[in-house]
Structures are given as C-alpha cells and as structure tokens.
PDB file of C-alpha atoms and ligand atoms in Angstrom:
ATOM      1  CA  MET A 264      18.933 -11.323 -28.063  1.00 67.00           C
ATOM      2  CA  SER A 265      21.933  -9.111 -28.394  1.00 75.00           C
ATOM      3  CA  SER A 266      25.044 -10.024 -27.393  1.00 76.00           C
ATOM      4  CA  GLN A 267      25.584  -7.012 -25.686  1.00 81.00           C
ATOM      5  CA  VAL A 268      22.474  -8.189 -23.595  1.00 85.00           C
ATOM      6  CA  GLY A 269      23.418 -11.113 -22.894  1.00 86.00           C
ATOM      7  CA  THR A 270      26.892 -10.237 -21.330  1.00 93.00           C
ATOM      8  CA  VAL A 271      24.926  -7.464 -18.917  1.00 97.00           C
ATOM      9  CA  LEU A 272      22.329 -10.568 -17.978  1.00 97.00           C
ATOM     10  CA  ASP A 273      25.321 -12.631 -17.061  1.00 97.00           C
ATOM     11  CA  GLN A 274      26.582  -9.419 -15.033  1.00 98.00           C
ATOM     12  CA  ALA A 275      23.401  -9.748 -13.227  1.00 98.00           C
ATOM     13  CA  ALA A 276      23.537 -13.335 -12.703  1.00 98.00           C
ATOM     14  CA  ALA A 277      27.386 -12.623 -11.001  1.00 98.00           C
ATOM     15  CA  ALA A 278      25.367 -10.282  -8.462  1.00 98.00           C
ATOM     16  CA  ILE A 279      22.532 -11.527  -7.541  1.00 98.00           C
ATOM     17  CA  ALA A 280      24.742 -15.048  -7.092  1.00 98.00           C
ATOM     18  CA  ALA A 281      26.739 -13.331  -5.080  1.00 97.00           C
ATOM     19  CA  ALA A 282      24.502 -11.489  -2.409  1.00 97.00           C
ATOM     20  CA  PRO A 283      22.813 -12.532   1.115  1.00 96.00           C
ATOM     21  CA  ALA A 284      19.643 -10.869   0.315  1.00 98.00           C
ATOM     22  CA  LEU A 285      17.516  -9.589  -2.690  1.00 98.00           C
ATOM     23  CA  ALA A 286      14.858  -6.589  -2.480  1.00 98.00           C
ATOM     24  CA  LEU A 287      12.701  -6.729  -5.825  1.00 98.00           C
ATOM     25  CA  ALA A 288       9.883  -4.363  -6.601  1.00 98.00           C
ATOM     26  CA  CYS A 289       7.430  -3.738  -9.362  1.00 98.00           C
ATOM     27  CA  HIS A 290       6.368  -1.025 -10.638  1.00 95.00           C
ATOM     28  CA  HIS A 291       2.706   0.743 -10.009  1.00 91.00           C
ATOM     29  CA  THR A 292      -0.901  -0.903 -10.494  1.00 90.00           C
ATOM     30  CA  PRO A 293       1.382  -3.673 -11.602  1.00 95.00           C
ATOM     31  CA  ASP A 294      -0.465  -5.845 -14.302  1.00 95.00           C
ATOM     32  CA  GLY A 295       0.309  -9.487 -15.116  1.00 97.00           C
ATOM     33  CA  ASP A 296       4.055  -8.995 -16.628  1.00 98.00           C
ATOM     34  CA  ALA A 297       5.463  -6.805 -13.728  1.00 98.00           C
ATOM     35  CA  LEU A 298       3.878  -9.180 -10.638  1.00 98.00           C
ATOM     36  CA  GLY A 299       4.813 -12.695 -12.435  1.00 98.00           C
ATOM     37  CA  SER A 300       8.295 -11.585 -13.852  1.00 98.00           C
ATOM     38  CA  MET A 301       8.816 -10.351  -9.754  1.00 98.00           C
ATOM     39  CA  LEU A 302       6.983 -12.999  -8.499  1.00 98.00           C
ATOM     40  CA  ALA A 303       8.970 -16.021 -10.351  1.00 98.00           C
ATOM     41  CA  LEU A 304      12.300 -14.114  -8.963  1.00 98.00           C
ATOM     42  CA  HIS A 305      11.289 -14.070  -5.725  1.00 98.00           C
ATOM     43  CA  HIS A 306       9.962 -17.601  -5.442  1.00 98.00           C
ATOM     44  CA  LEU A 307      13.373 -19.413  -6.845  1.00 98.00           C
ATOM     45  CA  ALA A 308      15.316 -17.039  -4.768  1.00 98.00           C
ATOM     46  CA  LEU A 309      13.637 -18.114  -1.330  1.00 98.00           C
ATOM     47  CA  ALA A 310      13.709 -21.805  -2.989  1.00 98.00           C
ATOM     48  CA  ASN A 311      18.108 -21.174  -3.341  1.00 97.00           C
ATOM     49  CA  GLY A 312      18.402 -19.902  -0.406  1.00 96.00           C
ATOM     50  CA  LYS A 313      18.502 -16.853  -0.154  1.00 97.00           C
ATOM     51  CA  GLN A 314      16.736 -13.824   1.859  1.00 98.00           C
ATOM     52  CA  SER A 315      13.933 -11.905  -0.677  1.00 98.00           C
ATOM     53  CA  VAL A 316      11.470  -9.247  -0.259  1.00 98.00           C
ATOM     54  CA  ALA A 317       9.105  -8.233  -2.827  1.00 98.00           C
ATOM     55  CA  SER A 318       6.557  -5.438  -3.518  1.00 98.00           C
ATOM     56  CA  TRP A 319       4.829  -2.684  -5.345  1.00 98.00           C
ATOM     57  CA  PRO A 320       4.164   0.856  -4.348  1.00 97.00           C
ATOM     58  CA  ALA A 321       1.083   1.786  -3.020  1.00 94.00           C
ATOM     59  CA  PRO A 322      -1.885   1.520  -2.790  1.00 91.00           C
ATOM     60  CA  PHE A 323      -1.057  -2.874  -2.196  1.00 94.00           C
ATOM     61  CA  GLU A 324      -3.357  -3.936  -3.961  1.00 91.00           C
ATOM     62  CA  VAL A 325      -3.326  -5.882  -7.463  1.00 93.00           C
ATOM     63  CA  ALA A 326      -6.249  -6.611  -9.695  1.00 90.00           C
ATOM     64  CA  ALA A 327      -8.263  -9.607  -8.730  1.00 91.00           C
ATOM     65  CA  HIS A 328      -7.312 -10.773 -12.081  1.00 93.00           C
ATOM     66  CA  TYR A 329      -4.096 -11.706 -10.907  1.00 96.00           C
ATOM     67  CA  ASP A 330      -5.066 -12.891  -7.110  1.00 95.00           C
ATOM     68  CA  PHE A 331      -4.138 -16.610  -8.183  1.00 97.00           C
ATOM     69  CA  LEU A 332      -0.726 -15.273  -8.685  1.00 98.00           C
ATOM     70  CA  PRO A 333       1.150 -17.685  -6.238  1.00 97.00           C
ATOM     71  CA  GLY A 334       3.823 -15.857  -3.519  1.00 97.00           C
ATOM     72  CA  LEU A 335       1.556 -12.553  -3.075  1.00 97.00           C
ATOM     73  CA  ASP A 336       1.135 -13.470   0.214  1.00 97.00           C
ATOM     74  CA  LEU A 337       4.879 -13.695   0.428  1.00 96.00           C
ATOM     75  CA  ALA A 338       5.269  -9.605  -0.786  1.00 97.00           C
ATOM     76  CA  THR A 339       6.027  -7.108   1.587  1.00 97.00           C
ATOM     77  CA  LYS A 340       4.090  -4.236   2.589  1.00 97.00           C
ATOM     78  CA  PRO A 341       6.418  -1.153   0.781  1.00 97.00           C
ATOM     79  CA  ALA A 342       6.782   0.785   4.394  1.00 97.00           C
ATOM     80  CA  ASP A 343       8.200  -2.190   5.632  1.00 98.00           C
ATOM     81  CA  TYR A 344      10.742  -2.933   2.676  1.00 98.00           C
ATOM     82  CA  PRO A 345      14.430  -2.034   3.068  1.00 98.00           C
ATOM     83  CA  THR A 346      15.704   1.292   2.726  1.00 98.00           C
ATOM     84  CA  GLU A 347      19.061   0.825   1.503  1.00 98.00           C
ATOM     85  CA  PRO A 348      19.271  -1.971  -0.425  1.00 98.00           C
ATOM     86  CA  ASP A 349      22.803  -3.613  -1.076  1.00 98.00           C
ATOM     87  CA  LEU A 350      21.052  -5.158  -4.463  1.00 98.00           C
ATOM     88  CA  MET A 351      17.314  -3.992  -5.663  1.00 98.00           C
ATOM     89  CA  VAL A 352      15.884  -5.510  -8.805  1.00 98.00           C
ATOM     90  CA  THR A 353      12.711  -4.012 -10.116  1.00 98.00           C
ATOM     91  CA  PHE A 354      10.620  -4.821 -12.563  1.00 98.00           C
ATOM     92  CA  ASP A 355       8.801  -4.525 -16.100  1.00 97.00           C
ATOM     93  CA  CYS A 356       9.085  -0.882 -14.937  1.00 97.00           C
ATOM     94  CA  GLY A 357      10.717   2.101 -17.429  1.00 94.00           C
ATOM     95  CA  SER A 358      11.242   4.254 -15.035  1.00 95.00           C
ATOM     96  CA  ILE A 359      12.059   5.457 -11.434  1.00 96.00           C
ATOM     97  CA  GLY A 360       9.119   7.723 -11.220  1.00 94.00           C
ATOM     98  CA  ARG A 361       6.791   4.701 -11.684  1.00 94.00           C
ATOM     99  CA  LEU A 362       8.298   2.983  -8.325  1.00 97.00           C
ATOM    100  CA  ALA A 363       6.623   5.466  -6.829  1.00 96.00           C
ATOM    101  CA  GLU A 364       7.910   5.371  -2.806  1.00 97.00           C
ATOM    102  CA  LEU A 365      10.239   2.828  -3.704  1.00 98.00           C
ATOM    103  CA  GLY A 366      12.546   5.244  -5.454  1.00 98.00           C
ATOM    104  CA  GLU A 367      14.139   6.111  -2.661  1.00 98.00           C
ATOM    105  CA  PRO A 368      15.497   2.588  -2.220  1.00 98.00           C
ATOM    106  CA  ALA A 369      16.298   1.901  -5.415  1.00 98.00           C
ATOM    107  CA  ARG A 370      18.361   5.165  -5.909  1.00 98.00           C
ATOM    108  CA  ARG A 371      20.201   4.495  -2.258  1.00 98.00           C
ATOM    109  CA  ALA A 372      20.692   0.752  -3.379  1.00 98.00           C
ATOM    110  CA  ARG A 373      24.387  -0.044  -3.490  1.00 98.00           C
ATOM    111  CA  GLU A 374      23.246  -1.993  -6.568  1.00 98.00           C
ATOM    112  CA  LEU A 375      20.578  -1.773  -9.480  1.00 98.00           C
ATOM    113  CA  ILE A 376      19.114  -3.929 -11.716  1.00 98.00           C
ATOM    114  CA  VAL A 377      16.901  -3.074 -14.191  1.00 98.00           C
ATOM    115  CA  VAL A 378      14.991  -5.899 -15.691  1.00 98.00           C
ATOM    116  CA  ASP A 379      12.485  -4.657 -18.484  1.00 98.00           C
ATOM    117  CA  HIS A 380      11.704  -5.076 -21.971  1.00 96.00           C
ATOM    118  CA  HIS A 381      10.233  -1.151 -22.344  1.00 94.00           C
ATOM    119  CA  SER A 382      11.692   0.635 -25.285  1.00 90.00           C
ATOM    120  CA  THR A 383      11.909   3.911 -23.338  1.00 90.00           C
ATOM    121  CA  ASN A 384      13.527   2.465 -20.493  1.00 94.00           C
ATOM    122  CA  ASP A 385      15.574   4.958 -19.746  1.00 93.00           C
ATOM    123  CA  GLY A 386      18.586   2.883 -17.735  1.00 97.00           C
ATOM    124  CA  TYR A 387      17.874   4.247 -14.211  1.00 98.00           C
ATOM    125  CA  GLY A 388      19.706   1.289 -12.835  1.00 98.00           C
ATOM    126  CA  THR A 389      23.543  -0.232 -12.156  1.00 98.00           C
ATOM    127  CA  ILE A 390      23.192  -3.154 -14.121  1.00 98.00           C
ATOM    128  CA  ASN A 391      20.347  -2.165 -17.473  1.00 98.00           C
ATOM    129  CA  LEU A 392      19.272  -5.840 -17.722  1.00 98.00           C
ATOM    130  CA  ILE A 393      16.561  -4.527 -21.262  1.00 97.00           C
ATOM    131  CA  ASP A 394      16.021  -6.558 -24.056  1.00 96.00           C
ATOM    132  CA  PRO A 395      13.023  -3.911 -26.379  1.00 94.00           C
ATOM    133  CA  ASP A 396      12.987  -7.535 -28.250  1.00 94.00           C
ATOM    134  CA  ALA A 397      11.701  -9.566 -25.232  1.00 97.00           C
ATOM    135  CA  ALA A 398       7.901 -10.067 -25.418  1.00 97.00           C
ATOM    136  CA  ALA A 399       7.817  -9.502 -21.816  1.00 98.00           C
ATOM    137  CA  SER A 400       9.985  -9.408 -18.167  1.00 98.00           C
ATOM    138  CA  ALA A 401       8.940 -12.564 -17.880  1.00 98.00           C
ATOM    139  CA  VAL A 402      10.956 -13.589 -20.822  1.00 98.00           C
ATOM    140  CA  VAL A 403      14.003 -11.965 -19.687  1.00 98.00           C
ATOM    141  CA  VAL A 404      13.976 -13.680 -16.106  1.00 98.00           C
ATOM    142  CA  ARG A 405      13.306 -16.337 -17.504  1.00 98.00           C
ATOM    143  CA  GLY A 406      17.163 -15.863 -19.321  1.00 97.00           C
ATOM    144  CA  LEU A 407      18.230 -14.703 -16.298  1.00 98.00           C
ATOM    145  CA  LEU A 408      17.072 -17.693 -14.396  1.00 98.00           C
ATOM    146  CA  ASP A 409      19.251 -19.497 -16.774  1.00 97.00           C
ATOM    147  CA  ARG A 410      22.339 -18.040 -15.942  1.00 97.00           C
ATOM    148  CA  LEU A 411      21.784 -18.204 -12.880  1.00 98.00           C
ATOM    149  CA  GLY A 412      21.394 -22.081 -12.933  1.00 98.00           C
ATOM    150  CA  TRP A 413      17.898 -21.841 -10.606  1.00 98.00           C
ATOM    151  CA  GLU A 414      15.686 -25.020 -11.784  1.00 98.00           C
ATOM    152  CA  LEU A 415      11.645 -23.777 -12.326  1.00 98.00           C
ATOM    153  CA  ASN A 416       9.087 -24.891 -10.034  1.00 98.00           C
ATOM    154  CA  ARG A 417       5.417 -24.615 -10.495  1.00 98.00           C
ATOM    155  CA  GLU A 418       4.789 -21.604  -8.948  1.00 98.00           C
ATOM    156  CA  ALA A 419       7.375 -20.015 -10.315  1.00 98.00           C
ATOM    157  CA  ALA A 420       6.626 -21.318 -14.276  1.00 98.00           C
ATOM    158  CA  ALA A 421       2.647 -20.349 -13.161  1.00 98.00           C
ATOM    159  CA  CYS A 422       4.151 -16.548 -12.536  1.00 98.00           C
ATOM    160  CA  LEU A 423       6.075 -16.739 -15.976  1.00 98.00           C
ATOM    161  CA  TYR A 424       3.408 -17.975 -17.630  1.00 98.00           C
ATOM    162  CA  THR A 425       1.515 -14.932 -16.587  1.00 98.00           C
ATOM    163  CA  GLY A 426       3.660 -12.138 -18.060  1.00 98.00           C
ATOM    164  CA  LEU A 427       4.158 -14.737 -20.871  1.00 98.00           C
ATOM    165  CA  VAL A 428       0.304 -14.374 -21.335  1.00 98.00           C
ATOM    166  CA  CYS A 429      -0.554 -11.253 -20.621  1.00 97.00           C
ATOM    167  CA  ASP A 430       2.334  -9.456 -23.168  1.00 96.00           C
ATOM    168  CA  THR A 431       1.479 -11.437 -25.715  1.00 96.00           C
ATOM    169  CA  GLY A 432      -2.089 -10.633 -25.665  1.00 93.00           C
ATOM    170  CA  ARG A 433      -2.680 -14.828 -25.253  1.00 96.00           C
ATOM    171  CA  PHE A 434      -0.088 -15.170 -28.031  1.00 97.00           C
ATOM    172  CA  GLN A 435      -1.448 -12.663 -30.886  1.00 93.00           C
ATOM    173  CA  TYR A 436       0.765  -9.745 -31.014  1.00 89.00           C
ATOM    174  CA  HIS A 437       3.661  -9.297 -33.246  1.00 88.00           C
ATOM    175  CA  VAL A 438       5.850 -10.155 -30.673  1.00 92.00           C
ATOM    176  CA  THR A 439       4.741 -13.430 -30.335  1.00 96.00           C
ATOM    177  CA  THR A 440       7.826 -15.237 -32.092  1.00 96.00           C
ATOM    178  CA  PRO A 441       8.364 -19.747 -32.014  1.00 97.00           C
ATOM    179  CA  ALA A 442      10.201 -18.531 -29.328  1.00 97.00           C
ATOM    180  CA  VAL A 443       7.453 -17.437 -27.121  1.00 98.00           C
ATOM    181  CA  PHE A 444       5.670 -20.852 -28.099  1.00 98.00           C
ATOM    182  CA  ASP A 445       9.077 -22.553 -26.563  1.00 98.00           C
ATOM    183  CA  LEU A 446       9.129 -21.174 -23.739  1.00 98.00           C
ATOM    184  CA  ALA A 447       5.500 -20.828 -23.105  1.00 98.00           C
ATOM    185  CA  LYS A 448       6.108 -24.863 -23.717  1.00 98.00           C
ATOM    186  CA  GLU A 449       7.700 -24.993 -21.240  1.00 98.00           C
ATOM    187  CA  LEU A 450       5.940 -23.131 -18.667  1.00 98.00           C
ATOM    188  CA  ALA A 451       3.217 -24.672 -19.286  1.00 97.00           C
ATOM    189  CA  SER A 452       4.350 -28.524 -18.673  1.00 98.00           C
ATOM    190  CA  PHE A 453       4.674 -27.387 -15.127  1.00 98.00           C
ATOM    191  CA  ASP A 454       0.554 -28.826 -15.170  1.00 97.00           C
ATOM    192  CA  LEU A 455      -0.787 -24.845 -15.071  1.00 98.00           C
ATOM    193  CA  PRO A 456      -4.275 -24.999 -14.931  1.00 97.00           C
ATOM    194  CA  ILE A 457      -4.117 -23.242 -19.095  1.00 97.00           C
ATOM    195  CA  ALA A 458      -8.043 -22.608 -18.888  1.00 97.00           C
ATOM    196  CA  ALA A 459      -8.587 -21.387 -15.305  1.00 97.00           C
ATOM    197  CA  MET A 460      -5.679 -19.312 -15.712  1.00 98.00           C
ATOM    198  CA  ASN A 461      -7.070 -17.957 -19.610  1.00 97.00           C
ATOM    199  CA  ARG A 462     -10.340 -17.408 -17.881  1.00 97.00           C
ATOM    200  CA  GLN A 463      -9.845 -15.068 -14.518  1.00 96.00           C
ATOM    201  CA  LEU A 464      -7.301 -13.091 -16.381  1.00 96.00           C
ATOM    202  CA  PHE A 465      -8.773 -12.210 -19.532  1.00 93.00           C
ATOM    203  CA  GLU A 466     -12.059 -13.705 -19.414  1.00 92.00           C
ATOM    204  CA  GLU A 467     -14.934 -12.241 -16.211  1.00 93.00           C
ATOM    205  CA  HIS A 468     -15.398  -8.913 -14.354  1.00 93.00           C
ATOM    206  CA  ARG A 469     -17.763  -8.369 -12.707  1.00 95.00           C
ATOM    207  CA  LEU A 470     -20.970  -7.299 -14.196  1.00 97.00           C
ATOM    208  CA  ALA A 471     -20.866  -3.871 -12.404  1.00 98.00           C
ATOM    209  CA  TYR A 472     -17.322  -3.124 -14.545  1.00 97.00           C
ATOM    210  CA  LEU A 473     -18.958  -4.505 -17.731  1.00 97.00           C
ATOM    211  CA  LYS A 474     -21.576  -1.662 -17.556  1.00 98.00           C
ATOM    212  CA  LEU A 475     -19.255   1.069 -16.735  1.00 98.00           C
ATOM    213  CA  ALA A 476     -16.951  -0.259 -20.254  1.00 98.00           C
ATOM    214  CA  GLY A 477     -20.536   0.012 -21.610  1.00 98.00           C
ATOM    215  CA  ALA A 478     -21.024   3.242 -20.672  1.00 98.00           C
ATOM    216  CA  ALA A 479     -17.911   4.557 -21.664  1.00 98.00           C
ATOM    217  CA  LEU A 480     -17.990   2.729 -24.985  1.00 98.00           C
ATOM    218  CA  GLN A 481     -21.369   4.723 -25.458  1.00 98.00           C
ATOM    219  CA  ARG A 482     -19.439   7.674 -24.889  1.00 98.00           C
ATOM    220  CA  ALA A 483     -16.441   7.166 -26.847  1.00 98.00           C
ATOM    221  CA  GLU A 484     -15.044  10.339 -29.306  1.00 98.00           C
ATOM    222  CA  TYR A 485     -13.903   9.758 -32.855  1.00 98.00           C
ATOM    223  CA  ASP A 486     -11.934  11.768 -35.471  1.00 98.00           C
ATOM    224  CA  GLY A 487     -11.276  10.520 -38.422  1.00 98.00           C
ATOM    225  CA  ASP A 488      -8.905  12.861 -39.475  1.00 98.00           C
ATOM    226  CA  ARG A 489      -6.199  11.815 -37.281  1.00 98.00           C
ATOM    227  CA  ARG A 490      -8.146   7.695 -37.360  1.00 98.00           C
ATOM    228  CA  PHE A 491      -7.961   8.506 -33.327  1.00 98.00           C
ATOM    229  CA  VAL A 492     -10.679   6.870 -30.960  1.00 98.00           C
ATOM    230  CA  ALA A 493     -10.911   8.163 -27.640  1.00 98.00           C
ATOM    231  CA  THR A 494     -12.860   7.214 -23.904  1.00 98.00           C
ATOM    232  CA  TRP A 495     -12.574   8.352 -20.873  1.00 98.00           C
ATOM    233  CA  VAL A 496     -13.860   6.543 -17.359  1.00 98.00           C
ATOM    234  CA  THR A 497     -14.317  10.179 -14.253  1.00 98.00           C
ATOM    235  CA  ALA A 498     -13.913   8.971 -10.421  1.00 97.00           C
ATOM    236  CA  ALA A 499     -18.368  10.069 -10.273  1.00 98.00           C
ATOM    237  CA  ASP A 500     -18.145   6.869 -13.024  1.00 98.00           C
ATOM    238  CA  LEU A 501     -16.560   4.515 -10.883  1.00 98.00           C
ATOM    239  CA  THR A 502     -18.314   5.431  -7.530  1.00 98.00           C
ATOM    240  CA  GLU A 503     -21.650   5.589  -9.963  1.00 98.00           C
ATOM    241  CA  PHE A 504     -20.658   1.720 -10.898  1.00 98.00           C
ATOM    242  CA  GLY A 505     -19.012   1.036  -7.505  1.00 98.00           C
ATOM    243  CA  VAL A 506     -15.899  -0.151  -9.726  1.00 96.00           C
ATOM    244  CA  GLY A 507     -12.490   0.439  -8.068  1.00 93.00           C
ATOM    245  CA  LEU A 508      -9.970   1.738 -10.658  1.00 91.00           C
ATOM    246  CA  GLU A 509      -7.914  -1.401 -10.801  1.00 86.00           C
ATOM    247  CA  GLU A 510     -10.446  -3.276 -12.540  1.00 89.00           C
ATOM    248  CA  THR A 511     -11.236  -0.757 -15.746  1.00 94.00           C
ATOM    249  CA  GLU A 512      -6.985  -2.313 -17.219  1.00 89.00           C
ATOM    250  CA  GLY A 513      -8.866  -3.601 -19.652  1.00 90.00           C
ATOM    251  CA  LEU A 514     -10.624  -1.359 -20.946  1.00 97.00           C
ATOM    252  CA  ILE A 515      -7.961  -0.164 -22.965  1.00 97.00           C
ATOM    253  CA  ASP A 516      -8.360  -3.376 -25.291  1.00 93.00           C
ATOM    254  CA  LEU A 517     -11.884  -2.811 -25.511  1.00 96.00           C
ATOM    255  CA  LEU A 518     -11.772   0.194 -27.499  1.00 98.00           C
ATOM    256  CA  ARG A 519      -8.575  -0.740 -29.762  1.00 97.00           C
ATOM    257  CA  ARG A 520     -10.831  -3.288 -31.783  1.00 96.00           C
ATOM    258  CA  THR A 521     -12.263  -0.264 -33.104  1.00 98.00           C
ATOM    259  CA  THR A 522     -11.307  -0.823 -37.234  1.00 98.00           C
ATOM    260  CA  GLU A 523     -11.994   2.725 -37.937  1.00 97.00           C
ATOM    261  CA  ALA A 524      -8.963   3.571 -36.218  1.00 98.00           C
ATOM    262  CA  ASP A 525      -4.932   3.228 -35.816  1.00 98.00           C
ATOM    263  CA  VAL A 526      -5.047   4.837 -32.235  1.00 98.00           C
ATOM    264  CA  SER A 527      -6.910   4.700 -28.935  1.00 98.00           C
ATOM    265  CA  CYS A 528      -6.827   6.216 -25.679  1.00 98.00           C
ATOM    266  CA  VAL A 529      -8.271   5.456 -22.234  1.00 98.00           C
ATOM    267  CA  LEU A 530      -8.300   8.597 -20.598  1.00 98.00           C
ATOM    268  CA  LYS A 531      -8.472   7.753 -16.026  1.00 98.00           C
ATOM    269  CA  GLU A 532      -9.133  10.579 -13.480  1.00 97.00           C
ATOM    270  CA  THR A 533      -7.059   8.611 -10.617  1.00 95.00           C
ATOM    271  CA  PRO A 534      -6.105  10.677  -7.121  1.00 92.00           C
ATOM    272  CA  ASP A 535      -2.375  11.606  -8.938  1.00 91.00           C
ATOM    273  CA  GLY A 536      -3.722  12.784 -11.841  1.00 97.00           C
ATOM    274  CA  THR A 537      -5.213  11.429 -15.361  1.00 98.00           C
ATOM    275  CA  LYS A 538      -4.393   8.717 -16.478  1.00 97.00           C
ATOM    276  CA  ALA A 539      -3.583   7.445 -20.329  1.00 98.00           C
ATOM    277  CA  SER A 540      -3.685   4.140 -21.784  1.00 98.00           C
ATOM    278  CA  LEU A 541      -2.807   4.379 -24.960  1.00 98.00           C
ATOM    279  CA  ARG A 542      -2.225   1.960 -28.211  1.00 97.00           C
ATOM    280  CA  ALA A 543      -1.649   2.043 -31.661  1.00 97.00           C
ATOM    281  CA  VAL A 544      -2.021  -0.859 -34.833  1.00 95.00           C
ATOM    282  CA  THR A 545      -0.386   1.154 -37.062  1.00 95.00           C
ATOM    283  CA  ASP A 546       3.656   1.781 -37.295  1.00 94.00           C
ATOM    284  CA  TYR A 547       2.228   4.693 -35.098  1.00 96.00           C
ATOM    285  CA  ASP A 548       4.902   5.147 -32.114  1.00 96.00           C
ATOM    286  CA  VAL A 549       2.172   5.766 -29.145  1.00 97.00           C
ATOM    287  CA  GLY A 550       5.762   5.236 -26.887  1.00 95.00           C
ATOM    288  CA  ARG A 551       6.923   8.068 -28.392  1.00 96.00           C
ATOM    289  CA  LEU A 552       4.018  10.037 -27.925  1.00 97.00           C
ATOM    290  CA  ALA A 553       3.657   9.334 -24.303  1.00 97.00           C
ATOM    291  CA  ILE A 554       7.413  10.141 -23.715  1.00 96.00           C
ATOM    292  CA  GLY A 555       6.174  13.583 -24.508  1.00 97.00           C
ATOM    293  CA  PHE A 556       3.549  13.862 -21.722  1.00 97.00           C
ATOM    294  CA  GLY A 557       6.495  12.136 -19.505  1.00 95.00           C
ATOM    295  CA  GLY A 558       5.687   8.709 -19.598  1.00 95.00           C
ATOM    296  CA  GLY A 559       6.745   5.634 -21.262  1.00 93.00           C
ATOM    297  CA  GLY A 560       5.795   2.047 -23.309  1.00 90.00           C
ATOM    298  CA  HIS A 561       6.437   0.446 -26.201  1.00 88.00           C
ATOM    299  CA  LYS A 562       5.801   1.232 -30.045  1.00 93.00           C
ATOM    300  CA  ALA A 563       2.257   0.029 -29.317  1.00 92.00           C
ATOM    301  CA  ALA A 564       1.300   0.438 -26.179  1.00 93.00           C
ATOM    302  CA  ALA A 565       2.260   2.995 -23.975  1.00 95.00           C
ATOM    303  CA  GLY A 566       1.077   5.626 -21.113  1.00 96.00           C
ATOM    304  CA  PHE A 567       1.483   8.456 -18.697  1.00 97.00           C
ATOM    305  CA  VAL A 568      -0.046  10.372 -15.793  1.00 96.00           C
ATOM    306  CA  SER A 569      -0.982  14.098 -16.395  1.00 98.00           C
ATOM    307  CA  PRO A 570      -1.701  16.492 -14.300  1.00 98.00           C
ATOM    308  CA  MET A 571      -4.381  17.839 -16.635  1.00 98.00           C
ATOM    309  CA  GLY A 572      -8.455  17.113 -16.677  1.00 97.00           C
ATOM    310  CA  VAL A 573      -9.768  15.144 -19.164  1.00 98.00           C
ATOM    311  CA  ARG A 574     -10.795  16.829 -21.467  1.00 98.00           C
ATOM    312  CA  GLU A 575      -7.852  19.069 -21.822  1.00 98.00           C
ATOM    313  CA  LEU A 576      -5.738  16.415 -22.093  1.00 98.00           C
ATOM    314  CA  LEU A 577      -7.714  14.534 -24.463  1.00 98.00           C
ATOM    315  CA  ASP A 578      -7.406  17.695 -27.062  1.00 98.00           C
ATOM    316  CA  ALA A 579      -3.691  17.320 -26.189  1.00 98.00           C
ATOM    317  CA  ILE A 580      -2.974  14.099 -27.350  1.00 98.00           C
ATOM    318  CA  ARG A 581      -5.488  14.776 -30.187  1.00 98.00           C
ATOM    319  CA  ASP A 582      -3.496  17.719 -31.212  1.00 97.00           C
ATOM    320  CA  ALA A 583      -0.150  15.560 -30.917  1.00 97.00           C
ATOM    321  CA  LEU A 584      -0.891  13.298 -33.920  1.00 98.00           C
ATOM    322  CA  PRO A 585      -0.829  13.339 -37.109  1.00 97.00           C
ATOM    323  CA  VAL A 586      -3.987  14.061 -39.643  1.00 97.00           C
ATOM    324  CA  VAL A 587      -3.377  11.163 -41.987  1.00 95.00           C
ATOM    325  CA  ALA A 588      -6.851  11.491 -43.793  1.00 86.00           C
TER     326      ALA A 588
HETATM  327 MN1  LIG B  11       5.687  -6.185 -19.598  1.00 65.95          MN
END
C-alpha cells in the first residue's frame, strides 16, 4: 500500500465513522469481489450500530455461484435506494457508468467514497480509495475495517474471502502475494466452508451451460498474427440452451486457457449492447484496450459494452490489437 492510499484510508474511515447511515452499492452484474467487498462492510456497519443499505443495479439478481453469500437477503432493491444519500460508498466499480441507475444517487451524495482496485478507475468519488496494487477490492475493505476498528465476524469473513479467492483466480494470478495468503489465513480461521465455497464459486455449472460453452468453444476464431482467440454468445444461444446471461461469466476463463493466444475475448449479446470480456496472459494491457472502447479494468482482465453488433465489434477489437507474430 502506498502512503497516499494510507492517507485516503484514514479519510474514508473517518467519514464512515462519523456517518449515522451508509448507502453502499456495487457494479452492474456484480461478481464475487463486488458483492463480497460490499456485503462485508454492510454486515459490519450493521453490527457496529450504523444504518446501512446495500444494492446493485437492475436486474437485481446475482449469478448462482454467489447465492450462498451471507447478506444477500439484507440487500435493498435499487428502486428503494436513497435518492440523495449523505454518505455513499461504491465497491469494485471503476466508473460511475457501471452503477447504471445508482449513478444518480452517487452524483447527489454529499460524500462519495470509491473503494476499488481497478487501475483504470477515473476517481469519480469525493474520497477515492483506489489501490491498483490490491489483489481485490476485498483487500481494500479489510484495510478500511482495520482503520475503523471493526472486528471481523464470520459473515463478513465469508464475503471477503469470496472477493479474494475470485479476484486472485483461486490464488493463482500474479496478484497473489504473501500478504494475500496472510489475509486468506485470517479469513479462513472463521471456520469458512472452503471446499463448499470453491465448488459453488468455480466448479459447478448446469449441464445446459456446459453445452452452451461447448458450442461457443467450437466456433472460437483464432488469429495467429495477433495471437488472439475470440468467441461469442448470442441472445439466440441463451434461448436455445436455456441459459441466463449471468451464468456465462466464466466462459472467458475457459477460452483464456488457449496456449496459442496472448489475448482472449468473449462477446455477448445483451439488452444493453454487446458485452466484451478481455484477458491477456502477456504484458499486453487489455485495460487500455478496453478504455478505447469506453470500458476499463485491469491490465490482464478488462471489459466494456458496445453498441456495435458481435461481428463488427470482433473485427474492431482484432484491428486494435498489434500484429505480434
Ligand atoms: Mn475486483
């Protein structure tokens, strides 16, 4: 952690400690780190006598991988979210656009704390607690809890562990430092059901999804000049296989296994446009690439939503990549 991040941690902790009520939010189609980091603070705010609401944009659902997370039943529908919160905190959300309709209360909030680790975060808060060196937003939250003097409980530990294990790729990505293992040890000491969480988070899928993934991998296109592999999922695929869009989040993790590819991409037709997920396994920065298309993320993992159709967008992404072979 840099000293600058340390100073902002103090500011954020002071603002939270002084506030009687918190309004928490995470990004659209929340992943394990977004939900886990938000719900951890939600649990401990309530345990420490604060009022707290926690929400994410419509559709107000979570992927089945995350439905064990304690505290989902304590979340508030976006329609019931405070319109002008005194103190709002966002989690794992690199830009205000990813808050969708909750961007409005974020703009109106008297104080807006942005808790994040995305290097492309544009600092849309009044207090920007952004640590690009942190393995997960959950790590940033752990530091915040420390400053607040709020002790962990089992629910919060399960939430933070979920964020940590998801964003480190089960302790495999380059962000997996000794400090990450120290935090994992602290969290696991709350008698967390590690094996059951792992099974639900990473291993199990409905057979319908596995069949859709098979079809998507079958049609994958490889560009040897750019060492780029890509595939796509259409709205018709989702209907044909009976699969929800939120179930397809892990498809990019299958495709990124491709030995021949440096950069991998999955495109999905969604009601809001074509969603692109990008991964890099070399020094190439897909976060920068995503910024060029109005999105963002990390160097090795990024994404965006585009008004272009699947074919047109796939060609545009390919054209934006350097020829390397
Ligand atoms: Mn994250």
